[in-house]
Amino acid sequence: LRDYSRDNLRWNGWGAVDEEYDFGGRERDAWRFIADALEMEALPATPALELEEVPLEATTLSDDELDQLAALLDDERVCADRYQRLFHAVGKSYYDLIRLRRGAIEGAPDAVVYPRDADEIAAVLAFAAERELAVVPYGGGSSVVGGVEARPGPEHRGVLTLDTTEMRELLDLDRRSRQATFQAGIYGPQLEHELGLHGMTLGHYPQSFEYSTLGGWIAARGSGQQSNRYGTADEFLAAATVVTPRGILRTRDYPHSAAGPDLNHLIAGSEGTLGVISDATVRLHELPEMRDYRGYLFRDFDSGSEAIRQIVQAEIPTAMIRLSDADETRFYGAMATVGKPESTKSKLTDQLLGATGYGEGRCLMLLGLEGDAEQVRYSQARTLAACVRHGGIPIGSSAGESWFESRFRSPYLRDPLLDRGVGVDTLETSTTWANARSLHRRIREALRDAIAARGAHGIVMGHISHTYVTGTSLYFTFVFPRDLDDEIGQWFEIKRAASDVISAHGGTISHHHGVGADHVDWIEAEKGELGIEVLRAARSGVDPDATMNPGKLLP
Amino acid sequence: LRDYSRDNLRWNGWGAVDEEYDFGGRERDAWRFIADALEMEALPATPALELEEVPLEATTLSDDELDQLAALLDDERVCADRYQRLFHAVGKSYYDLIRLRRGAIEGAPDAVVYPRDADEIAAVLAFAAERELAVVPYGGGSSVVGGVEARPGPEHRGVLTLDTTEMRELLDLDRRSRQATFQAGIYGPQLEHELGLHGMTLGHYPQSFEYSTLGGWIAARGSGQQSNRYGTADEFLAAATVVTPRGILRTRDYPHSAAGPDLNHLIAGSEGTLGVISDATVRLHELPEMRDYRGYLFRDFDSGSEAIRQIVQAEIPTAMIRLSDADETRFYGAMATVGKPESTKSKLTDQLLGATGYGEGRCLMLLGLEGDAEQVRYSQARTLAACVRHGGIPIGSSAGESWFESRFRSPYLRDPLLDRGVGVDTLETSTTWANARSLHRRIREALRDAIAARGAHGIVMGHISHTYVTGTSLYFTFVFPRDLDDEIGQWFEIKRAASDVISAHGGTISHHHGVGADHVDWIEAEKGELGIEVLRAARSGVDPDATMNPGKLLP
């Protein structure tokens, strides 16, 4: 298992310091292709500042105070050095990285602490309350919405970041009830490793899986790529312990209860504003006996969407259904073959597809099934029938399998793009089936227009990745030439344009990334004034002084 | 469709005034059988008071005030007559009915109002706030936990009961997204009738289905008998409008969102303490192409439970799995044949079953499948295999079908029992699979002991009725000779004994009945001190003066 000590991870980029995006020996061709796609003559060199070059104010904690913290935990688990402070200053969004790379972050934690249990967390929260410090809970730090940014509230003199990754024990495994209790700072791979020893899985594999923690998944109310089968974080959460400024909030692991509102659903999505999730009981699955990931080509996005709608509304078990729109299908297809000689066979295939209506508008669906052999075979037959009924051409398992193998790799491509003047960001929403088509179109247009507003040509790609009986997620990736004179202003414009459209036209401001700091401006439109009032009131029940993660989630 | 005007319904018993429990011409035999089972010489006559005999204080509302209310709505929708006030005084629990029948209720609403929309509800709430009246939302009034009891808080001079059943419009049907929006006061049969015209169903069929409303299902966080397929109320709820003393709280119908905690899960289970649910958007299913209800016999409760656990953990789609324990199997078996001559064939069958291990301990499972034909056939094959693997003997479809046909009838048996000195009540919980066996045993013992404490012999029956990957519900029915000198004290003793055991041994105080007034004493043990604090705080965000349904849900 990976070494997750902080100096083994990038402080200003994705993942492990010794891992890079694999261009398969065709790196030069890839850059040429990207420059062409962005209509750029050449890609500029835009290296990041070195660690020592990033402006950083001294910690506001005195040596005495640091000693007091060390007495609560121990010396090694209280850090105020430059590396630790910058590592924990922000998360891993595009906006975070461009600020880190040019030294434009607004602040950093005054110290980072690594408690080992609920008692130590409580001691840290008491210390922070006495000294008017905000506390920012931090797991893997993979938030892409500003969820772990080290911001004090107006009444705070500074920030303590509470890193949970020293808390990673399996506390209990109940095979009979198919649930397990872990400390919340455990990273994805270790969690799955421990469950795998018992033939079990949680099955929660977000793209950040390798660098995110159980507590973060719950706090952000996230979804794994196979959420159709394994559920979203609020669904797999059976019980949690949250250490709040006023004490321990603990929920119980009933399979269902009518004893009032379900507090697990207040904890899931609380984004550190109620307290620190110290452990969680989660619902498990047996390791799947069989996995089947395969591709289908559709004439267009609408026919692919209709096939999905039919599959999910017939409640046919699937692990994942992912449908790329035409732009995404084309871009990833081209990236996969860039620099390779075009074969006669693939030319002919292309012509044949074009002639039969599967031309420029064609869309790739990846359909993943997991489970016992009987269930997978049942779903294979029924999903095949549904896809074919909507004009889907089965293209076998190679696209699905190659997606599966490289499913955690694409975040590594962002750093070399950032080195070359190119911006890349993602955003996502969900809406009803009735609204999905029009919202997809509106968001694409908003992104394109906002990128074009600075005279640049962007690549805007969308896909469906999590599906429900009543609707679907919509996920967008956009690549664009950075405005090097004002890249932060440019990002705000793009972000605002897309978010305004989502908010005004029936989408949630986030399907699985969360609210963090970046989406706070849109949360009231979504929850309503009184909804915000209720959440504020609930928070005040456990954190009356708003010590926990200020500036996140609620305006 | 039924006439739901209040004088067409029993004010002190179940259902429509012109419907009775059907003994199939064997009523005398049934009473003899029940008396024998309860070890009673004879059943005493214990008739209820007539409406006019029930003591009732005059309304505290002046004629002026009643006129003001009538001006907000209209004359016909403001009632303060004896029938309306007693009809709305309490719900339909055993405890409610024995009090009504002997005239021992503590109070009744000062008036009953029937608003038609959110604006009228808001006007009523404002009126109540000005006059220091508590407001009790009331749908079908079928609560069995004191959820609609007309209790003022300490600071109130009286109670207005707000009956929602004039609000029963279908507001929107989105077939594409498979969801519909109804006003919340619609009764079950009308809701299903309207959906059925479009080939759709909600599929929520609690035993109270004919006399309960959409808003009540959500407020109580209930479960229908086919919840394995159609979900619990918190799961089928997509969005709601709640009229609170501080204004409108409205949630949105996203299929999933990570934009903070899900307020639908605060509304589901709020039991009228946040405000009045005026409309709700719910997730639908297509009307099932096929229904299959059949029976299996197991040697004992454990082997039947293990079969269920295997079925749900393999995620085989089912609509309902119901497993009676040995006492329930025996009692219902005997009730079904009471007064009929025993045939040679059934004697032989009994002997054969006994000789092969399916004797006194045998347990009946009813397994219901609903869906399209392909899915039902898939589930038939897999559930049969799982049952047989655990010693289940398939006994065909007659037991399942007869259960299905009479599934809303058994509440009608309570009233004639109450006329004859017999008490009958139910309670329920849920817990993990690991804990289910021991909790089932403990609750049975607690019920038996508490009944025996007054020198009586009770019949205590249990079953599994709602099943989950991590655990199951446990439902108990108990029949006992009433202590006619102190029937209320007797009920409190039994209720307390069972609830204490549930609370101390890993069960929730309610799987689907709710908290109401009756379970308030156990809610803090379940939610924790801080959990209660959070719920109180959230409530104060919309109802700072605790006007809404005081004394329910929270201590």
PDB file of N, CA, C and O in Angstrom, chain A residues 176-178 221 234 254 256-259 261-262 285 306 309 313 315 372 375 378 382 430 434 469-470 508 510-511 526-527 537, chain B residues 176-178 221 234 254 256-259 261-262 265 285 306 309 313 315 372 375 378 382 430 434 470 508 510-511 526-527 537:
ATOM      1  N   ARG A 176     -22.110 -10.755   9.088  1.00  0.00           N
ATOM      2  CA  ARG A 176     -23.503 -11.196   9.043  1.00  0.00           C
ATOM      3  C   ARG A 176     -24.415 -10.045   8.605  1.00  0.00           C
ATOM      4  O   ARG A 176     -25.298 -10.231   7.771  1.00  0.00           O
ATOM      5  N   SER A 177     -24.156  -8.856   9.147  1.00  0.00           N
ATOM      6  CA  SER A 177     -24.967  -7.681   8.801  1.00  0.00           C
ATOM      7  C   SER A 177     -24.328  -6.903   7.659  1.00  0.00           C
ATOM      8  O   SER A 177     -24.804  -5.833   7.301  1.00  0.00           O
ATOM      9  N   ARG A 178     -23.262  -7.417   7.133  1.00  0.00           N
ATOM     10  CA  ARG A 178     -22.547  -6.788   6.008  1.00  0.00           C
ATOM     11  C   ARG A 178     -22.279  -5.312   6.237  1.00  0.00           C
ATOM     12  O   ARG A 178     -22.625  -4.472   5.408  1.00  0.00           O
ATOM     13  N   ARG A 221     -20.611  14.007   0.733  1.00  0.00           N
ATOM     14  CA  ARG A 221     -21.796  13.357   0.158  1.00  0.00           C
ATOM     15  C   ARG A 221     -21.501  12.885  -1.269  1.00  0.00           C
ATOM     16  O   ARG A 221     -22.274  13.102  -2.202  1.00  0.00           O
ATOM     17  N   ASP A 234     -24.168   8.998   1.188  1.00  0.00           N
ATOM     18  CA  ASP A 234     -25.281   9.081   2.142  1.00  0.00           C
ATOM     19  C   ASP A 234     -26.051   7.762   2.206  1.00  0.00           C
ATOM     20  O   ASP A 234     -26.687   7.469   3.218  1.00  0.00           O
ATOM     21  N   TYR A 254     -29.169   1.386  12.550  1.00  0.00           N
ATOM     22  CA  TYR A 254     -30.413   0.698  12.176  1.00  0.00           C
ATOM     23  C   TYR A 254     -30.535   0.610  10.655  1.00  0.00           C
ATOM     24  O   TYR A 254     -30.230   1.564   9.954  1.00  0.00           O
ATOM     25  N   HIS A 256     -33.246   0.696   8.949  1.00  0.00           N
ATOM     26  CA  HIS A 256     -34.167   1.793   8.650  1.00  0.00           C
ATOM     27  C   HIS A 256     -34.861   2.158   9.942  1.00  0.00           C
ATOM     28  O   HIS A 256     -35.045   1.302  10.812  1.00  0.00           O
ATOM     29  N   SER A 257     -35.224   3.416  10.086  1.00  0.00           N
ATOM     30  CA  SER A 257     -35.908   3.845  11.293  1.00  0.00           C
ATOM     31  C   SER A 257     -36.907   4.933  10.957  1.00  0.00           C
ATOM     32  O   SER A 257     -36.666   5.763  10.077  1.00  0.00           O
ATOM     33  N   ALA A 258     -38.046   4.915  11.672  1.00  0.00           N
ATOM     34  CA  ALA A 258     -39.021   5.999  11.560  1.00  0.00           C
ATOM     35  C   ALA A 258     -38.987   6.855  12.824  1.00  0.00           C
ATOM     36  O   ALA A 258     -39.918   7.606  13.078  1.00  0.00           O
ATOM     37  N   ALA A 259     -37.908   6.726  13.591  1.00  0.00           N
ATOM     38  CA  ALA A 259     -37.814   7.503  14.828  1.00  0.00           C
ATOM     39  C   ALA A 259     -37.270   8.892  14.518  1.00  0.00           C
ATOM     40  O   ALA A 259     -36.168   9.258  14.899  1.00  0.00           O
ATOM     41  N   PRO A 261     -36.335  12.368  11.980  1.00  0.00           N
ATOM     42  CA  PRO A 261     -35.426  12.599  10.855  1.00  0.00           C
ATOM     43  C   PRO A 261     -34.126  11.813  11.018  1.00  0.00           C
ATOM     44  O   PRO A 261     -33.700  11.531  12.139  1.00  0.00           O
ATOM     45  N   ASP A 262     -33.526  11.445   9.909  1.00  0.00           N
ATOM     46  CA  ASP A 262     -32.314  10.638   9.919  1.00  0.00           C
ATOM     47  C   ASP A 262     -31.095  11.559   9.966  1.00  0.00           C
ATOM     48  O   ASP A 262     -30.763  12.219   8.985  1.00  0.00           O
ATOM     49  N   HIS A 285     -20.700  -4.790   0.374  1.00  0.00           N
ATOM     50  CA  HIS A 285     -21.125  -5.802  -0.592  1.00  0.00           C
ATOM     51  C   HIS A 285     -20.083  -6.912  -0.588  1.00  0.00           C
ATOM     52  O   HIS A 285     -18.944  -6.686  -0.206  1.00  0.00           O
ATOM     53  N   GLU A 306     -31.849   7.809 -23.850  1.00  0.00           N
ATOM     54  CA  GLU A 306     -33.114   7.071 -23.752  1.00  0.00           C
ATOM     55  C   GLU A 306     -32.868   5.605 -23.396  1.00  0.00           C
ATOM     56  O   GLU A 306     -33.643   5.002 -22.650  1.00  0.00           O
ATOM     57  N   ARG A 309     -32.255   5.612 -19.712  1.00  0.00           N
ATOM     58  CA  ARG A 309     -33.486   5.835 -18.956  1.00  0.00           C
ATOM     59  C   ARG A 309     -34.299   4.548 -18.880  1.00  0.00           C
ATOM     60  O   ARG A 309     -34.814   4.177 -17.822  1.00  0.00           O
ATOM     61  N   GLN A 313     -35.037   2.741 -15.363  1.00  0.00           N
ATOM     62  CA  GLN A 313     -36.442   2.722 -14.955  1.00  0.00           C
ATOM     63  C   GLN A 313     -37.006   1.306 -14.925  1.00  0.00           C
ATOM     64  O   GLN A 313     -37.969   1.036 -14.208  1.00  0.00           O
ATOM     65  N   GLU A 315     -35.228  -0.869 -13.655  1.00  0.00           N
ATOM     66  CA  GLU A 315     -34.505  -1.329 -12.464  1.00  0.00           C
ATOM     67  C   GLU A 315     -33.638  -2.551 -12.730  1.00  0.00           C
ATOM     68  O   GLU A 315     -33.547  -3.470 -11.920  1.00  0.00           O
ATOM     69  N   ASP A 372     -22.855 -11.136  -8.653  1.00  0.00           N
ATOM     70  CA  ASP A 372     -22.665 -12.571  -8.834  1.00  0.00           C
ATOM     71  C   ASP A 372     -23.002 -12.928 -10.284  1.00  0.00           C
ATOM     72  O   ASP A 372     -23.621 -12.149 -11.010  1.00  0.00           O
ATOM     73  N   GLN A 375     -26.613 -12.650 -11.643  1.00  0.00           N
ATOM     74  CA  GLN A 375     -27.127 -11.301 -11.805  1.00  0.00           C
ATOM     75  C   GLN A 375     -26.475 -10.609 -13.005  1.00  0.00           C
ATOM     76  O   GLN A 375     -27.146  -9.910 -13.764  1.00  0.00           O
ATOM     77  N   TYR A 378     -28.017 -11.878 -16.169  1.00  0.00           N
ATOM     78  CA  TYR A 378     -29.362 -11.307 -16.319  1.00  0.00           C
ATOM     79  C   TYR A 378     -29.267  -9.880 -16.852  1.00  0.00           C
ATOM     80  O   TYR A 378     -29.945  -9.494 -17.812  1.00  0.00           O
ATOM     81  N   ARG A 382     -30.450  -8.064 -20.577  1.00  0.00           N
ATOM     82  CA  ARG A 382     -31.461  -7.005 -20.590  1.00  0.00           C
ATOM     83  C   ARG A 382     -30.881  -5.663 -21.046  1.00  0.00           C
ATOM     84  O   ARG A 382     -31.549  -4.887 -21.732  1.00  0.00           O
ATOM     85  N   SER A 430     -26.964  17.426 -11.368  1.00  0.00           N
ATOM     86  CA  SER A 430     -27.925  16.390 -11.726  1.00  0.00           C
ATOM     87  C   SER A 430     -29.275  17.054 -11.907  1.00  0.00           C
ATOM     88  O   SER A 430     -29.532  18.129 -11.367  1.00  0.00           O
ATOM     89  N   ALA A 434     -36.592  14.674 -17.621  1.00  0.00           N
ATOM     90  CA  ALA A 434     -37.326  15.619 -18.471  1.00  0.00           C
ATOM     91  C   ALA A 434     -36.493  16.855 -18.775  1.00  0.00           C
ATOM     92  O   ALA A 434     -36.656  17.482 -19.825  1.00  0.00           O
ATOM     93  N   VAL A 469     -33.620   6.562 -11.281  1.00  0.00           N
ATOM     94  CA  VAL A 469     -34.935   6.363 -11.877  1.00  0.00           C
ATOM     95  C   VAL A 469     -35.514   7.695 -12.363  1.00  0.00           C
ATOM     96  O   VAL A 469     -36.095   7.780 -13.437  1.00  0.00           O
ATOM     97  N   THR A 470     -35.329   8.754 -11.600  1.00  0.00           N
ATOM     98  CA  THR A 470     -35.966  10.028 -11.951  1.00  0.00           C
ATOM     99  C   THR A 470     -35.063  10.975 -12.726  1.00  0.00           C
ATOM    100  O   THR A 470     -35.536  12.012 -13.192  1.00  0.00           O
ATOM    101  N   THR A 508     -28.886  20.837  -9.699  1.00  0.00           N
ATOM    102  CA  THR A 508     -28.264  21.093  -8.404  1.00  0.00           C
ATOM    103  C   THR A 508     -26.854  21.629  -8.641  1.00  0.00           C
ATOM    104  O   THR A 508     -26.212  21.273  -9.624  1.00  0.00           O
ATOM    105  N   SER A 510     -24.273  20.833  -7.252  1.00  0.00           N
ATOM    106  CA  SER A 510     -23.318  19.726  -7.310  1.00  0.00           C
ATOM    107  C   SER A 510     -23.991  18.385  -7.132  1.00  0.00           C
ATOM    108  O   SER A 510     -24.740  18.179  -6.170  1.00  0.00           O
ATOM    109  N   HIS A 511     -23.684  17.457  -8.022  1.00  0.00           N
ATOM    110  CA  HIS A 511     -24.149  16.083  -7.844  1.00  0.00           C
ATOM    111  C   HIS A 511     -23.248  15.297  -6.899  1.00  0.00           C
ATOM    112  O   HIS A 511     -23.713  14.479  -6.126  1.00  0.00           O
ATOM    113  N   GLU A 526     -30.749  27.212  -4.162  1.00  0.00           N
ATOM    114  CA  GLU A 526     -31.117  25.790  -4.200  1.00  0.00           C
ATOM    115  C   GLU A 526     -31.903  25.360  -2.960  1.00  0.00           C
ATOM    116  O   GLU A 526     -32.912  24.665  -3.072  1.00  0.00           O
ATOM    117  N   LYS A 527     -31.436  25.736  -1.806  1.00  0.00           N
ATOM    118  CA  LYS A 527     -32.071  25.276  -0.557  1.00  0.00           C
ATOM    119  C   LYS A 527     -33.203  26.204  -0.118  1.00  0.00           C
ATOM    120  O   LYS A 527     -34.008  25.821   0.729  1.00  0.00           O
ATOM    121  N   ALA A 537     -29.378  26.742  11.790  1.00  0.00           N
ATOM    122  CA  ALA A 537     -29.862  26.466  13.145  1.00  0.00           C
ATOM    123  C   ALA A 537     -29.342  25.113  13.627  1.00  0.00           C
ATOM    124  O   ALA A 537     -28.866  24.985  14.758  1.00  0.00           O
TER     125      ALA A 537
ATOM    126  N   ARG B 176     -41.799  11.063 -17.945  1.00  0.00           N
ATOM    127  CA  ARG B 176     -40.437  10.848 -18.396  1.00  0.00           C
ATOM    128  C   ARG B 176     -39.489  10.650 -17.209  1.00  0.00           C
ATOM    129  O   ARG B 176     -38.628   9.771 -17.231  1.00  0.00           O
ATOM    130  N   SER B 177     -39.682  11.485 -16.199  1.00  0.00           N
ATOM    131  CA  SER B 177     -38.835  11.396 -15.007  1.00  0.00           C
ATOM    132  C   SER B 177     -39.458  10.512 -13.936  1.00  0.00           C
ATOM    133  O   SER B 177     -38.940  10.406 -12.833  1.00  0.00           O
ATOM    134  N   ARG B 178     -40.581   9.919 -14.274  1.00  0.00           N
ATOM    135  CA  ARG B 178     -41.302   9.025 -13.368  1.00  0.00           C
ATOM    136  C   ARG B 178     -41.496   9.609 -11.980  1.00  0.00           C
ATOM    137  O   ARG B 178     -41.134   9.010 -10.970  1.00  0.00           O
ATOM    138  N   ARG B 221     -42.467   9.043   8.134  1.00  0.00           N
ATOM    139  CA  ARG B 221     -41.341   8.265   7.612  1.00  0.00           C
ATOM    140  C   ARG B 221     -41.720   6.783   7.512  1.00  0.00           C
ATOM    141  O   ARG B 221     -40.960   5.899   7.900  1.00  0.00           O
ATOM    142  N   ASP B 234     -39.138   8.106   3.043  1.00  0.00           N
ATOM    143  CA  ASP B 234     -37.983   8.989   2.856  1.00  0.00           C
ATOM    144  C   ASP B 234     -37.284   8.698   1.532  1.00  0.00           C
ATOM    145  O   ASP B 234     -36.623   9.570   0.973  1.00  0.00           O
ATOM    146  N   TYR B 254     -34.076  17.054  -7.284  1.00  0.00           N
ATOM    147  CA  TYR B 254     -32.882  16.460  -7.906  1.00  0.00           C
ATOM    148  C   TYR B 254     -32.832  14.963  -7.624  1.00  0.00           C
ATOM    149  O   TYR B 254     -33.116  14.538  -6.512  1.00  0.00           O
ATOM    150  N   HIS B 256     -30.180  13.195  -7.219  1.00  0.00           N
ATOM    151  CA  HIS B 256     -29.207  13.123  -6.121  1.00  0.00           C
ATOM    152  C   HIS B 256     -28.457  14.440  -6.105  1.00  0.00           C
ATOM    153  O   HIS B 256     -28.264  15.052  -7.151  1.00  0.00           O
ATOM    154  N   SER B 257     -28.039  14.863  -4.925  1.00  0.00           N
ATOM    155  CA  SER B 257     -27.300  16.104  -4.832  1.00  0.00           C
ATOM    156  C   SER B 257     -26.267  16.004  -3.727  1.00  0.00           C
ATOM    157  O   SER B 257     -26.497  15.366  -2.702  1.00  0.00           O
ATOM    158  N   ALA B 258     -25.107  16.634  -3.966  1.00  0.00           N
ATOM    159  CA  ALA B 258     -24.082  16.751  -2.927  1.00  0.00           C
ATOM    160  C   ALA B 258     -24.023  18.181  -2.413  1.00  0.00           C
ATOM    161  O   ALA B 258     -23.043  18.572  -1.798  1.00  0.00           O
ATOM    162  N   ALA B 259     -25.070  18.943  -2.674  1.00  0.00           N
ATOM    163  CA  ALA B 259     -25.092  20.337  -2.212  1.00  0.00           C
ATOM    164  C   ALA B 259     -25.577  20.400  -0.774  1.00  0.00           C
ATOM    165  O   ALA B 259     -26.646  20.909  -0.481  1.00  0.00           O
ATOM    166  N   PRO B 261     -26.439  18.823   3.241  1.00  0.00           N
ATOM    167  CA  PRO B 261     -27.386  17.830   3.767  1.00  0.00           C
ATOM    168  C   PRO B 261     -28.703  17.863   3.010  1.00  0.00           C
ATOM    169  O   PRO B 261     -29.102  18.901   2.481  1.00  0.00           O
ATOM    170  N   ASP B 262     -29.380  16.716   2.963  1.00  0.00           N
ATOM    171  CA  ASP B 262     -30.625  16.589   2.215  1.00  0.00           C
ATOM    172  C   ASP B 262     -31.790  16.914   3.140  1.00  0.00           C
ATOM    173  O   ASP B 262     -32.126  16.145   4.036  1.00  0.00           O
ATOM    174  N   HIS B 265     -34.703  14.592   4.088  1.00  0.00           N
ATOM    175  CA  HIS B 265     -34.555  13.648   5.197  1.00  0.00           C
ATOM    176  C   HIS B 265     -34.809  14.290   6.551  1.00  0.00           C
ATOM    177  O   HIS B 265     -34.821  13.614   7.570  1.00  0.00           O
ATOM    178  N   HIS B 285     -43.234   4.126  -9.997  1.00  0.00           N
ATOM    179  CA  HIS B 285     -42.904   2.915 -10.756  1.00  0.00           C
ATOM    180  C   HIS B 285     -43.986   2.705 -11.791  1.00  0.00           C
ATOM    181  O   HIS B 285     -45.103   3.191 -11.629  1.00  0.00           O
ATOM    182  N   GLU B 306     -32.412 -16.820   7.725  1.00  0.00           N
ATOM    183  CA  GLU B 306     -31.180 -16.964   6.940  1.00  0.00           C
ATOM    184  C   GLU B 306     -31.474 -16.958   5.439  1.00  0.00           C
ATOM    185  O   GLU B 306     -30.705 -16.413   4.647  1.00  0.00           O
ATOM    186  N   ARG B 309     -31.973 -13.350   4.569  1.00  0.00           N
ATOM    187  CA  ARG B 309     -30.699 -12.627   4.556  1.00  0.00           C
ATOM    188  C   ARG B 309     -29.940 -12.908   3.257  1.00  0.00           C
ATOM    189  O   ARG B 309     -29.406 -12.003   2.618  1.00  0.00           O
ATOM    190  N   GLN B 313     -29.164  -9.970   0.630  1.00  0.00           N
ATOM    191  CA  GLN B 313     -27.745  -9.646   0.461  1.00  0.00           C
ATOM    192  C   GLN B 313     -27.252  -9.981  -0.946  1.00  0.00           C
ATOM    193  O   GLN B 313     -26.273  -9.398  -1.406  1.00  0.00           O
ATOM    194  N   GLU B 315     -29.057  -9.212  -3.316  1.00  0.00           N
ATOM    195  CA  GLU B 315     -29.754  -8.134  -4.024  1.00  0.00           C
ATOM    196  C   GLU B 315     -30.695  -8.641  -5.109  1.00  0.00           C
ATOM    197  O   GLU B 315     -30.804  -8.066  -6.183  1.00  0.00           O
ATOM    198  N   ASP B 372     -41.719  -6.262 -14.026  1.00  0.00           N
ATOM    199  CA  ASP B 372     -41.976  -6.778 -15.357  1.00  0.00           C
ATOM    200  C   ASP B 372     -41.712  -8.276 -15.357  1.00  0.00           C
ATOM    201  O   ASP B 372     -41.090  -8.828 -14.444  1.00  0.00           O
ATOM    202  N   GLN B 375     -38.142  -9.684 -14.877  1.00  0.00           N
ATOM    203  CA  GLN B 375     -37.572  -9.550 -13.548  1.00  0.00           C
ATOM    204  C   GLN B 375     -38.231 -10.509 -12.572  1.00  0.00           C
ATOM    205  O   GLN B 375     -37.551 -11.126 -11.747  1.00  0.00           O
ATOM    206  N   TYR B 378     -36.853 -13.954 -13.096  1.00  0.00           N
ATOM    207  CA  TYR B 378     -35.489 -14.020 -12.554  1.00  0.00           C
ATOM    208  C   TYR B 378     -35.543 -14.188 -11.037  1.00  0.00           C
ATOM    209  O   TYR B 378     -34.881 -15.053 -10.458  1.00  0.00           O
ATOM    210  N   ARG B 382     -34.420 -17.391  -8.407  1.00  0.00           N
ATOM    211  CA  ARG B 382     -33.373 -17.207  -7.399  1.00  0.00           C
ATOM    212  C   ARG B 382     -33.904 -17.307  -5.973  1.00  0.00           C
ATOM    213  O   ARG B 382     -33.228 -17.818  -5.081  1.00  0.00           O
ATOM    214  N   SER B 430     -36.393  -2.152  14.183  1.00  0.00           N
ATOM    215  CA  SER B 430     -35.490  -2.798  13.228  1.00  0.00           C
ATOM    216  C   SER B 430     -34.122  -2.871  13.866  1.00  0.00           C
ATOM    217  O   SER B 430     -33.799  -2.103  14.773  1.00  0.00           O
ATOM    218  N   ALA B 434     -27.142  -9.326  12.694  1.00  0.00           N
ATOM    219  CA  ALA B 434     -26.392  -9.948  13.789  1.00  0.00           C
ATOM    220  C   ALA B 434     -27.176  -9.910  15.091  1.00  0.00           C
ATOM    221  O   ALA B 434     -27.020 -10.776  15.951  1.00  0.00           O
ATOM    222  N   THR B 470     -28.454  -4.858   5.538  1.00  0.00           N
ATOM    223  CA  THR B 470     -27.762  -4.928   6.833  1.00  0.00           C
ATOM    224  C   THR B 470     -28.651  -5.412   7.977  1.00  0.00           C
ATOM    225  O   THR B 470     -28.153  -5.620   9.080  1.00  0.00           O
ATOM    226  N   THR B 508     -34.273   0.198  17.010  1.00  0.00           N
ATOM    227  CA  THR B 508     -34.826   1.557  16.967  1.00  0.00           C
ATOM    228  C   THR B 508     -36.218   1.522  17.593  1.00  0.00           C
ATOM    229  O   THR B 508     -36.924   0.509  17.510  1.00  0.00           O
ATOM    230  N   SER B 510     -38.781   2.785  16.576  1.00  0.00           N
ATOM    231  CA  SER B 510     -39.795   2.506  15.550  1.00  0.00           C
ATOM    232  C   SER B 510     -39.178   2.327  14.176  1.00  0.00           C
ATOM    233  O   SER B 510     -38.410   3.165  13.716  1.00  0.00           O
ATOM    234  N   HIS B 511     -39.563   1.245  13.513  1.00  0.00           N
ATOM    235  CA  HIS B 511     -39.164   1.066  12.117  1.00  0.00           C
ATOM    236  C   HIS B 511     -40.054   1.834  11.161  1.00  0.00           C
ATOM    237  O   HIS B 511     -39.603   2.367  10.165  1.00  0.00           O
ATOM    238  N   GLU B 526     -31.918   7.038  21.752  1.00  0.00           N
ATOM    239  CA  GLU B 526     -31.622   6.629  20.376  1.00  0.00           C
ATOM    240  C   GLU B 526     -30.814   7.689  19.629  1.00  0.00           C
ATOM    241  O   GLU B 526     -29.841   7.371  18.949  1.00  0.00           O
ATOM    242  N   LYS B 527     -31.221   8.932  19.737  1.00  0.00           N
ATOM    243  CA  LYS B 527     -30.571   9.995  18.960  1.00  0.00           C
ATOM    244  C   LYS B 527     -29.378  10.593  19.704  1.00  0.00           C
ATOM    245  O   LYS B 527     -28.551  11.278  19.088  1.00  0.00           O
ATOM    246  N   ALA B 537     -32.750  22.431  17.468  1.00  0.00           N
ATOM    247  CA  ALA B 537     -32.227  23.652  16.855  1.00  0.00           C
ATOM    248  C   ALA B 537     -32.797  23.813  15.446  1.00  0.00           C
ATOM    249  O   ALA B 537     -33.238  24.895  15.051  1.00  0.00           O
TER     250      ALA B 537
END
